[in-house]
mmCIF file of C-alpha atoms in Angstrom:
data_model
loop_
_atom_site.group_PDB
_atom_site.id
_atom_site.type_symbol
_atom_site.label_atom_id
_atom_site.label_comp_id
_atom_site.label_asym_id
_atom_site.label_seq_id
_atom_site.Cartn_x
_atom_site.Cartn_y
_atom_site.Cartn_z
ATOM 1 C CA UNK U 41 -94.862 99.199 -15.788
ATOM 2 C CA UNK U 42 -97.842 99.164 -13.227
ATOM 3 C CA UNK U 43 -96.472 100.274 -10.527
ATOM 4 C CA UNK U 44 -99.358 102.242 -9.356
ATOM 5 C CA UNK U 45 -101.858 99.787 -8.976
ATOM 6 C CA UNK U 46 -98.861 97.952 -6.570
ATOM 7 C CA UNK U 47 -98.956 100.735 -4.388
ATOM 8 C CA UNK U 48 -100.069 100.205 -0.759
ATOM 9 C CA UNK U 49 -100.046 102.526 2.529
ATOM 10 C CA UNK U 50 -98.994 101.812 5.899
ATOM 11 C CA UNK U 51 -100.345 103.466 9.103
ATOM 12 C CA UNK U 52 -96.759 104.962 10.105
ATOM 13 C CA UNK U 53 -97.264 106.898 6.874
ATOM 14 C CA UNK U 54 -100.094 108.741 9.103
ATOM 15 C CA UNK U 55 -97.850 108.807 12.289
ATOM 16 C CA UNK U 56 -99.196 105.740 14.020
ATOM 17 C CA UNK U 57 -96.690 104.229 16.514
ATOM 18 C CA UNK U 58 -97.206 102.691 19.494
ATOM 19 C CA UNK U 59 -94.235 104.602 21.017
ATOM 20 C CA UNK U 60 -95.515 106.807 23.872
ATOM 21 C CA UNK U 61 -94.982 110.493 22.943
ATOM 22 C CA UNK U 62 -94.714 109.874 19.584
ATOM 23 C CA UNK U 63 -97.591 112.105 18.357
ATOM 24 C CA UNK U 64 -101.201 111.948 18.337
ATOM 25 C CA UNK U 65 -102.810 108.808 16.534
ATOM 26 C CA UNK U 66 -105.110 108.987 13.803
ATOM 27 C CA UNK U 67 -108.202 106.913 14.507
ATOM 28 C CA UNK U 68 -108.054 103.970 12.331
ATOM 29 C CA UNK U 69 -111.356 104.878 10.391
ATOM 30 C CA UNK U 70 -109.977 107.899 9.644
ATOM 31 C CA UNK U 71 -106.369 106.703 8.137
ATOM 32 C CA UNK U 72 -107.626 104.208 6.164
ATOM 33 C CA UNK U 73 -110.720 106.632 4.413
ATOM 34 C CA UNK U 74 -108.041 108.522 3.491
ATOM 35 C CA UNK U 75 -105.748 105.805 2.336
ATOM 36 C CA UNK U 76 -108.683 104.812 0.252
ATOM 37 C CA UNK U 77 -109.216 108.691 -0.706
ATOM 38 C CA UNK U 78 -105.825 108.651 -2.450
ATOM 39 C CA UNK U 79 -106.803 105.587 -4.411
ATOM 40 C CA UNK U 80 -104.903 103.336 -1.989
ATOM 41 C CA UNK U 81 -105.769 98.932 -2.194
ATOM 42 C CA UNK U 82 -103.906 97.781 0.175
ATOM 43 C CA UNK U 83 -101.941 98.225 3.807
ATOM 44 C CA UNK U 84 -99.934 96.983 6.059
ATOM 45 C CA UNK U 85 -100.862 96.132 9.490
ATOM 46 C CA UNK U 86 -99.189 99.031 11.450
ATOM 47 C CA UNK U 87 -98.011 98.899 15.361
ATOM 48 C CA UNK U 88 -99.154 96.263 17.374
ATOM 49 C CA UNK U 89 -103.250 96.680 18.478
ATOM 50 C CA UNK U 90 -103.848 99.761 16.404
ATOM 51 C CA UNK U 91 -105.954 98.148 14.299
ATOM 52 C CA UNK U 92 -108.129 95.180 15.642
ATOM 53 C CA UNK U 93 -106.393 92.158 16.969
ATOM 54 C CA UNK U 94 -109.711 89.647 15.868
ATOM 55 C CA UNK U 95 -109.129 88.559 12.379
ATOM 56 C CA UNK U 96 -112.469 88.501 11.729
ATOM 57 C CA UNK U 97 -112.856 92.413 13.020
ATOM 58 C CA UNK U 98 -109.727 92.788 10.859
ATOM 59 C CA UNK U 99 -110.658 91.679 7.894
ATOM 60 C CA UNK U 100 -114.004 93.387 8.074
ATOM 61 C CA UNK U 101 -112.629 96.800 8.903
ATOM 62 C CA UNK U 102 -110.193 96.804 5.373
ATOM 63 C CA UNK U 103 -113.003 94.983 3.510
ATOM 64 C CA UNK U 104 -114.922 98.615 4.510
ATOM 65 C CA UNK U 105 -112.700 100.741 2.672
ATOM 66 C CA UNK U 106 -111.917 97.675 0.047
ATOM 67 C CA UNK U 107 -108.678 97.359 1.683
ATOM 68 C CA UNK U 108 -106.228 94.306 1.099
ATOM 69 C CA UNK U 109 -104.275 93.243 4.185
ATOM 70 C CA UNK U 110 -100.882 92.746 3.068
ATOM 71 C CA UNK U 111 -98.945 91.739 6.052
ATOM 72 C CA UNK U 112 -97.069 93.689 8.765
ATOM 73 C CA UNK U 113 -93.924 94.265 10.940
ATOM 74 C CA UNK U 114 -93.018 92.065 13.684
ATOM 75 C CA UNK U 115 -90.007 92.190 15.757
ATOM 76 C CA UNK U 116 -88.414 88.786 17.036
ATOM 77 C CA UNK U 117 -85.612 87.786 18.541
ATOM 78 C CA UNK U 118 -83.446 86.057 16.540
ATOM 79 C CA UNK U 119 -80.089 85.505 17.794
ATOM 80 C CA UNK U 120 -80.394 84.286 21.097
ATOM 81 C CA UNK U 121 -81.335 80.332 20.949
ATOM 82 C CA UNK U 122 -82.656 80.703 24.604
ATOM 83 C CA UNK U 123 -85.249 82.791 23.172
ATOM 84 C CA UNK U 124 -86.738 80.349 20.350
ATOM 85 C CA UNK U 125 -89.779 79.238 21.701
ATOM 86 C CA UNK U 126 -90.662 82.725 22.374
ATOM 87 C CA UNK U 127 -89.919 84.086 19.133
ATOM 88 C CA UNK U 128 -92.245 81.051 17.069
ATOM 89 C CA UNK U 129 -94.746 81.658 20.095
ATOM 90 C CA UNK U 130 -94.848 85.364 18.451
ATOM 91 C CA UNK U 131 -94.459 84.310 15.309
ATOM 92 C CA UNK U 132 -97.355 81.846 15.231
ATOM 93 C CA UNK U 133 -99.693 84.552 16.913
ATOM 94 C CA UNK U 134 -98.593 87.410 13.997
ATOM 95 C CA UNK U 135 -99.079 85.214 11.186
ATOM 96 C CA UNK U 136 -102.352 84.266 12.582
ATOM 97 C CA UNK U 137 -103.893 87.105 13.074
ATOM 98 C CA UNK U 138 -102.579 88.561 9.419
ATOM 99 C CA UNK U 139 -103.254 85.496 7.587
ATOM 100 C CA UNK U 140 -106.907 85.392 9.088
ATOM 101 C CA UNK U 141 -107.337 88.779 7.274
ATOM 102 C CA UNK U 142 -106.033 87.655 3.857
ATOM 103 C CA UNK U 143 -102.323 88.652 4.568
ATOM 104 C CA UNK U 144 -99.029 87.038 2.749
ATOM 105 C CA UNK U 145 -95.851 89.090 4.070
ATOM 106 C CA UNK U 146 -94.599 88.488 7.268
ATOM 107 C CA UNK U 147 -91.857 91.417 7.899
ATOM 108 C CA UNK U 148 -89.535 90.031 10.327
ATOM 109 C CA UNK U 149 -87.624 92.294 11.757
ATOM 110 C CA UNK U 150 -84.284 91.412 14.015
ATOM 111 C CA UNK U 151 -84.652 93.280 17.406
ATOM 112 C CA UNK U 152 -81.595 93.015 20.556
ATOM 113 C CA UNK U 153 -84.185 92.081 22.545
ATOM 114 C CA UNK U 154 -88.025 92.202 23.263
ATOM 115 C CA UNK U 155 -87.970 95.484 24.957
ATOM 116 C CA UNK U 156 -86.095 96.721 21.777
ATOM 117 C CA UNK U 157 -83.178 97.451 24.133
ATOM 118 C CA UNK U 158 -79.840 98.847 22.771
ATOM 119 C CA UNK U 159 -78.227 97.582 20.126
ATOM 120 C CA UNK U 160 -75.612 95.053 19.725
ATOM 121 C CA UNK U 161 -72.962 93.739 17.315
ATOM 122 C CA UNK U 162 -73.440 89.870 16.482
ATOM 123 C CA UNK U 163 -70.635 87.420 16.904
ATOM 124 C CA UNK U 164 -70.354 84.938 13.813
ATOM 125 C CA UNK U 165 -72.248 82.520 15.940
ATOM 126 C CA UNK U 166 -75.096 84.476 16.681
ATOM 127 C CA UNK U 167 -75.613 85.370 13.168
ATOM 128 C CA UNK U 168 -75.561 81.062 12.700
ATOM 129 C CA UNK U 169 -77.873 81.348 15.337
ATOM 130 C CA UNK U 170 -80.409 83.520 13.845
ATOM 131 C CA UNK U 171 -80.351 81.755 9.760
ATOM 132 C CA UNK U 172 -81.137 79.126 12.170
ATOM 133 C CA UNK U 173 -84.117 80.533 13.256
ATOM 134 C CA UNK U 174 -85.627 82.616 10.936
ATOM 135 C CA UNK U 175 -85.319 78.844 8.844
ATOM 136 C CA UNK U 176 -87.587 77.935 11.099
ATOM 137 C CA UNK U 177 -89.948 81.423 11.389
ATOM 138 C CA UNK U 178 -89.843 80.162 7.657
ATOM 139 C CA UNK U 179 -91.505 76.800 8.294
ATOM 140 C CA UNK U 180 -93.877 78.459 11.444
ATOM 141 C CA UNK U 181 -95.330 80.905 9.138
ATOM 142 C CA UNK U 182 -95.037 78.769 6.068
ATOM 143 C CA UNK U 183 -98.120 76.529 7.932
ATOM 144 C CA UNK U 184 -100.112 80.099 7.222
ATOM 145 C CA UNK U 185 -99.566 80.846 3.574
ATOM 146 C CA UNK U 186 -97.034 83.921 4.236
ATOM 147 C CA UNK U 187 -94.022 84.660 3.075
ATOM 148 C CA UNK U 188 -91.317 85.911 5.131
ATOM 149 C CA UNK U 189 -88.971 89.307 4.336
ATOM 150 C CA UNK U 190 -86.787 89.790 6.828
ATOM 151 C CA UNK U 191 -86.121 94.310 7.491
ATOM 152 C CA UNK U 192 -83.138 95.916 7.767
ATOM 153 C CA UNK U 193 -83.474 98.811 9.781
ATOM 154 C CA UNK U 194 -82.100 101.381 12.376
ATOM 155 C CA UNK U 195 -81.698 100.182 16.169
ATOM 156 C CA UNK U 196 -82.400 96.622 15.614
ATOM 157 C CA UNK U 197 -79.023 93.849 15.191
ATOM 158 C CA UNK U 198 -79.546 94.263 11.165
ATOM 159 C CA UNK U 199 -78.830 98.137 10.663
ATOM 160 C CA UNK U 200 -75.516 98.570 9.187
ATOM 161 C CA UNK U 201 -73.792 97.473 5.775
ATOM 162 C CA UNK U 202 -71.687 94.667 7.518
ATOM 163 C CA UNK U 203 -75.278 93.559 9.129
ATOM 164 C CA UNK U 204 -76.996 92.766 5.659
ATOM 165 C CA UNK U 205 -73.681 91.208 4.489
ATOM 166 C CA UNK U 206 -73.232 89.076 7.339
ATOM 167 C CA UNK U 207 -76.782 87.755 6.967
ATOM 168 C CA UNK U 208 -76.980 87.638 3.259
ATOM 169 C CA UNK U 209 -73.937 84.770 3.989
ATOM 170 C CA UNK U 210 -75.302 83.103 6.871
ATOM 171 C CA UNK U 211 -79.074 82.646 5.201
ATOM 172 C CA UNK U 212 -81.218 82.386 2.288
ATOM 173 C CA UNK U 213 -84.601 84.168 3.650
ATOM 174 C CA UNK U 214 -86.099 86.455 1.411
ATOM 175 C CA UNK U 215 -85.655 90.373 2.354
ATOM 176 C CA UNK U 216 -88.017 93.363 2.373
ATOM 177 C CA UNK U 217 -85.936 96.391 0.761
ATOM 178 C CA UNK U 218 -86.107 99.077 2.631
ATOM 179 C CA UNK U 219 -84.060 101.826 0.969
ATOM 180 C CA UNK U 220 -83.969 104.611 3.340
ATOM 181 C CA UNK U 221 -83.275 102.359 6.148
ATOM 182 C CA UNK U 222 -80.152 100.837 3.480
ATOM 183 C CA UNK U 223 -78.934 104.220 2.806
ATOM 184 C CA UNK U 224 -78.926 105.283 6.348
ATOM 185 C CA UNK U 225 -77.305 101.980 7.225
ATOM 186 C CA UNK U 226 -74.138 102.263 4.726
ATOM 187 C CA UNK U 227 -75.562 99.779 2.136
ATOM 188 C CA UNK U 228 -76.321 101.221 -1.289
ATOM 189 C CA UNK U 229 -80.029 100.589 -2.120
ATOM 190 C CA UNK U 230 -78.859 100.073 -6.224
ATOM 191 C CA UNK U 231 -75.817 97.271 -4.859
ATOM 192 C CA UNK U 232 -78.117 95.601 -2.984
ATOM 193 C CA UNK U 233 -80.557 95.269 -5.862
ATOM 194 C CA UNK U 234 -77.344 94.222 -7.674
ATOM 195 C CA UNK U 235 -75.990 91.116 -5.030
ATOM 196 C CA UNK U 236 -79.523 90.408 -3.732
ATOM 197 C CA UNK U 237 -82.673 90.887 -6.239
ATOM 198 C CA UNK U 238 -83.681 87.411 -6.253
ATOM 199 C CA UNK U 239 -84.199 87.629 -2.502
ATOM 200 C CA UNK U 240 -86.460 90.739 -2.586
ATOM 201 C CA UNK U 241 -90.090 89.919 -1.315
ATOM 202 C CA UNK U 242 -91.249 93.164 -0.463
ATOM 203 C CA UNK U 243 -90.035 96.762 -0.843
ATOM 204 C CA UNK U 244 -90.955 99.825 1.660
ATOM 205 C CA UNK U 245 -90.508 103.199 -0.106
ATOM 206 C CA UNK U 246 -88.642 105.688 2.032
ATOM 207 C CA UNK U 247 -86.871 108.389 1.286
ATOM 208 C CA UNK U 248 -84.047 110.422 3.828
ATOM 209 C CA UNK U 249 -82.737 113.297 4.604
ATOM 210 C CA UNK U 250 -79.521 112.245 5.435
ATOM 211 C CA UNK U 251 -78.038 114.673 7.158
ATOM 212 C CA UNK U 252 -81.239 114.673 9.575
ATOM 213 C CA UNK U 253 -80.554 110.991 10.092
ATOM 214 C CA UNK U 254 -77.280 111.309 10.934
ATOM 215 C CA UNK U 255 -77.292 111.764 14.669
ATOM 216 C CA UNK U 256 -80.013 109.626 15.123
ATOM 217 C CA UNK U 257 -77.546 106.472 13.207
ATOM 218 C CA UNK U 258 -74.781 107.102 15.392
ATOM 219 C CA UNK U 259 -76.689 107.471 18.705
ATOM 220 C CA UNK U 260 -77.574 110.961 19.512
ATOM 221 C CA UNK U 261 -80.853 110.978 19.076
ATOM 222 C CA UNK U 262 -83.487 108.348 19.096
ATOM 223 C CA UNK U 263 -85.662 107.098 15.762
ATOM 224 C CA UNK U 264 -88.472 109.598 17.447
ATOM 225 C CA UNK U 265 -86.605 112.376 17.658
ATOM 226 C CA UNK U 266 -85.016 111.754 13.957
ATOM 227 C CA UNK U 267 -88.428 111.311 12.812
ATOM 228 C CA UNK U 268 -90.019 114.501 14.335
ATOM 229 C CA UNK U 269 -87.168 116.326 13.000
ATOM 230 C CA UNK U 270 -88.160 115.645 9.441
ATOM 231 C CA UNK U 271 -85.084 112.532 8.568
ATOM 232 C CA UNK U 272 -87.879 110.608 6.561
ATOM 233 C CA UNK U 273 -89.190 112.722 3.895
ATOM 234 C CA UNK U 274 -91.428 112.764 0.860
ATOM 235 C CA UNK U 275 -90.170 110.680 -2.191
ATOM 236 C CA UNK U 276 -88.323 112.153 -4.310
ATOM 237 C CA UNK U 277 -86.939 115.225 -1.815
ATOM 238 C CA UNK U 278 -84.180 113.706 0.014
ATOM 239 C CA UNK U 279 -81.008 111.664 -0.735
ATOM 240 C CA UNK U 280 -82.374 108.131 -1.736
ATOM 241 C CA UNK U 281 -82.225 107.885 -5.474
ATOM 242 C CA UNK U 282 -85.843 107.035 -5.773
ATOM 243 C CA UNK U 283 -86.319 106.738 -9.128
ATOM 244 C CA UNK U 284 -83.629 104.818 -10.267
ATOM 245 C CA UNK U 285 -84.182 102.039 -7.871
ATOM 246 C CA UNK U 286 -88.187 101.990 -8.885
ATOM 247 C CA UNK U 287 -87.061 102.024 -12.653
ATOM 248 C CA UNK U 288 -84.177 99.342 -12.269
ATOM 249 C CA UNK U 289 -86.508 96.898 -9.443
ATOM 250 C CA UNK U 290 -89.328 97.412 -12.528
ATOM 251 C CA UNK U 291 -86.650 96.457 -14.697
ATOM 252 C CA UNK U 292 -85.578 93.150 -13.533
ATOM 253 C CA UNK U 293 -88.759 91.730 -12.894
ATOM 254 C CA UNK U 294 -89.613 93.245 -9.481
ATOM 255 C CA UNK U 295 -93.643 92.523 -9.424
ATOM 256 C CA UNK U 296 -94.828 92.238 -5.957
ATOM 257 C CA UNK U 297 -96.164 95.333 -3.614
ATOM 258 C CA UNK U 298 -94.397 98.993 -2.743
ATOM 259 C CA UNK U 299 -95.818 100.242 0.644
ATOM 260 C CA UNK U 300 -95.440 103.944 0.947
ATOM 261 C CA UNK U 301 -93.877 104.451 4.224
ATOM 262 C CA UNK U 302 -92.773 107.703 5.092
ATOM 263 C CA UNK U 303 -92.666 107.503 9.452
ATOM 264 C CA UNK U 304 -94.316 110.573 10.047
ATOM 265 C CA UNK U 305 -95.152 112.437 13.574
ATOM 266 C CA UNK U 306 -98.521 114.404 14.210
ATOM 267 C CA UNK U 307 -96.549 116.262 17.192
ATOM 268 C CA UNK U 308 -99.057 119.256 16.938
ATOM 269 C CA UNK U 309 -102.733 119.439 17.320
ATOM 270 C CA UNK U 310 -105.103 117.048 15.421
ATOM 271 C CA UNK U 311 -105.100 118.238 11.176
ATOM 272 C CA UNK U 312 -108.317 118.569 9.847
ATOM 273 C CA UNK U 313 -109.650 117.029 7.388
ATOM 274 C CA UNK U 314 -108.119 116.885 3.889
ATOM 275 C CA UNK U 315 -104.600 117.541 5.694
ATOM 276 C CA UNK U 316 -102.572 116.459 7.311
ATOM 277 C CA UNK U 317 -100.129 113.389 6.436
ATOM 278 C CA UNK U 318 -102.381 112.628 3.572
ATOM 279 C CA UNK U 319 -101.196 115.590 2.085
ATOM 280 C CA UNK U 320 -97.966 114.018 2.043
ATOM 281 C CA UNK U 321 -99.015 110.652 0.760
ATOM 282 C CA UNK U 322 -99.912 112.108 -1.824
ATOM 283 C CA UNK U 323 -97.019 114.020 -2.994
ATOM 284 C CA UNK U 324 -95.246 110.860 -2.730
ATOM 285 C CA UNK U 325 -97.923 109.097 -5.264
ATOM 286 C CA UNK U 326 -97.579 111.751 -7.535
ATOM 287 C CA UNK U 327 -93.746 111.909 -7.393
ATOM 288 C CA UNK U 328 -93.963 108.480 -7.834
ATOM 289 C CA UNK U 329 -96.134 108.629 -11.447
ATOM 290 C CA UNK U 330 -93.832 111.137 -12.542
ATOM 291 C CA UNK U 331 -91.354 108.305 -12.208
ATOM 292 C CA UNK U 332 -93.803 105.835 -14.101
ATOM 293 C CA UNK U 333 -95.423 107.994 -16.781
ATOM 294 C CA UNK U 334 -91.889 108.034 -19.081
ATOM 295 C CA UNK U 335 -91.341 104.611 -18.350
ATOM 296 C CA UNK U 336 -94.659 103.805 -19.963
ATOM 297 C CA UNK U 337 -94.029 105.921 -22.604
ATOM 298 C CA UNK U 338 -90.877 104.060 -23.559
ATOM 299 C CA UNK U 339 -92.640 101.052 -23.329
ATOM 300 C CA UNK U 340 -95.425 102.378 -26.049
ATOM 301 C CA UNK U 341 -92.560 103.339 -28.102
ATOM 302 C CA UNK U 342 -91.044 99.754 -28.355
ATOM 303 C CA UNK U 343 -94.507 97.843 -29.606
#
């Protein structure tokens, strides 16, 4: 088991968002020293323009703090064929900006529209409508060497149980698990590694505090106001059962990247240095050898 040395950050983890009033935003210097401080390789790209939109900037910023650009988020519209060119006109751009820096993962993420307006329910033909296109997002960003993992997540037209389902049928794209998203969602992180390993690409680590997510699933508060209020949490101290789904993913097989991302709010003033979010990070990372130090053991046990 090497999970640790698979074990990447992501800006949001230091309360980066491009949301206005989300919280004060870590210079980029900053959050990646101290991803690199916690013995951090890699990252994802973070909100769109936090870090810098030339690749060649790009890749020179992460190669200062030996950084590996994994990939990042991207929300298209999928469902709506009126919308097509515009969704492989952003797709193109995305995967060549993260590709220019060394990136493979393109994390596609199914928004209601580009404004990330409200919600809606997809008819059977919509959901046609979108394996359609991400089949082509596919082929777009196949041209650039990445691999696409399409995000379940809250507010977007892939949130609940019936969501993954319906697109699970209706496609073949590869997924990035995101467990605390699942959970919050009504799909069971463990039965989705049971009906859908061999799609996994990518897997975010997030752990919930259910009851803190609750209002913010069925509409009474917004993902900022959820996430201020504490719903995503360090591993290992909410409701997602962490450590079996690390054990069971290392278990099958699982052997690509885990990117820490607990969204996190800096709603106060700035922390110094040394606190902070980091300080969180890294209670995750050790939570998370906890999980891989027996499993090693049992492993030295069986040679």
């Amino acid at each position: 088991m090497n999970l640790m040395t698979r074990l990447a950050g992501a800006p949001i983890s230091w309360g980066v968002c491009e949301v206005p009033g989300w919280g004060i935003e870590l210079a980029p210097r900053r959050v990646l020293g101290e991803m690199q401080q916690l013995g951090l390789t890699a990252t994802e790209l973070g909100s769109d323009g936090y870090l810098p939109t030339d690749p060649a900037e790009l890749k020179d910023l992460c190669a200062e703090f030996g950084m590996e650009m994994i990939g990042g988020f991207v929300p298209l519209v999928l469902h709506q064929a009126h919308e097509l060119d515009a969704t492989i006109d952003a797709a193109r751009r995305a995967a060549s900006l993260m590709s220019a820096a060394g990136a493979t993962v393109f994390v596609t993420s199914g928004v209601t529209d580009w404004n990330w307006g409200p919600r809606s329910e997809l008819s059977t033909d919509d959901w046609n409508c979108a394996a359609k296109t991400l089949a082509i997002v596919d082929d777009v960003i196949g041209e650039f060497g990445m691999t696409q993992a399409v995000h379940p997540h809250l507010r977007t037209v892939i949130e609940t149980r019936s969501d993954i389902e319906a697109l699970l049928d209706a496609s073949d794209v590869g997924w990035t698990f995101d467990m605390g998203h699942m959970q919050i969602g009504g799909m069971d992180p463990l039965e989705f590694i049971d009906v859908a390993f061999d799609r996994i690409r990518h897997v975010h680590l997030k752990d919930v505090v259910m009851d803190l997510a609750a209002p913010v699933f069925t509409g009474e508060q917004s993902i900022m106001e959820g996430v201020q209020a504490g719903m995503f949490c360090n591993l290992g101290r909410g409701d997602v059962p962490i450590g079996a789904i690390v054990t069971e993913l290392e278990a099958r097989g699982y052997d690509q990247w885990y990117v820490l991302e607990q969204d996190a709010a800096i709603t106060a003033d700035e922390p110094a240095a040394g606190a902070g979010p980091l300080l969180d990070v890294l209670a995750s990372i050790e939570y998370l050898r906890g999980i891989e130090a027996p499993a090693s053991t049992d492993e030295d046990q069986h040679t």
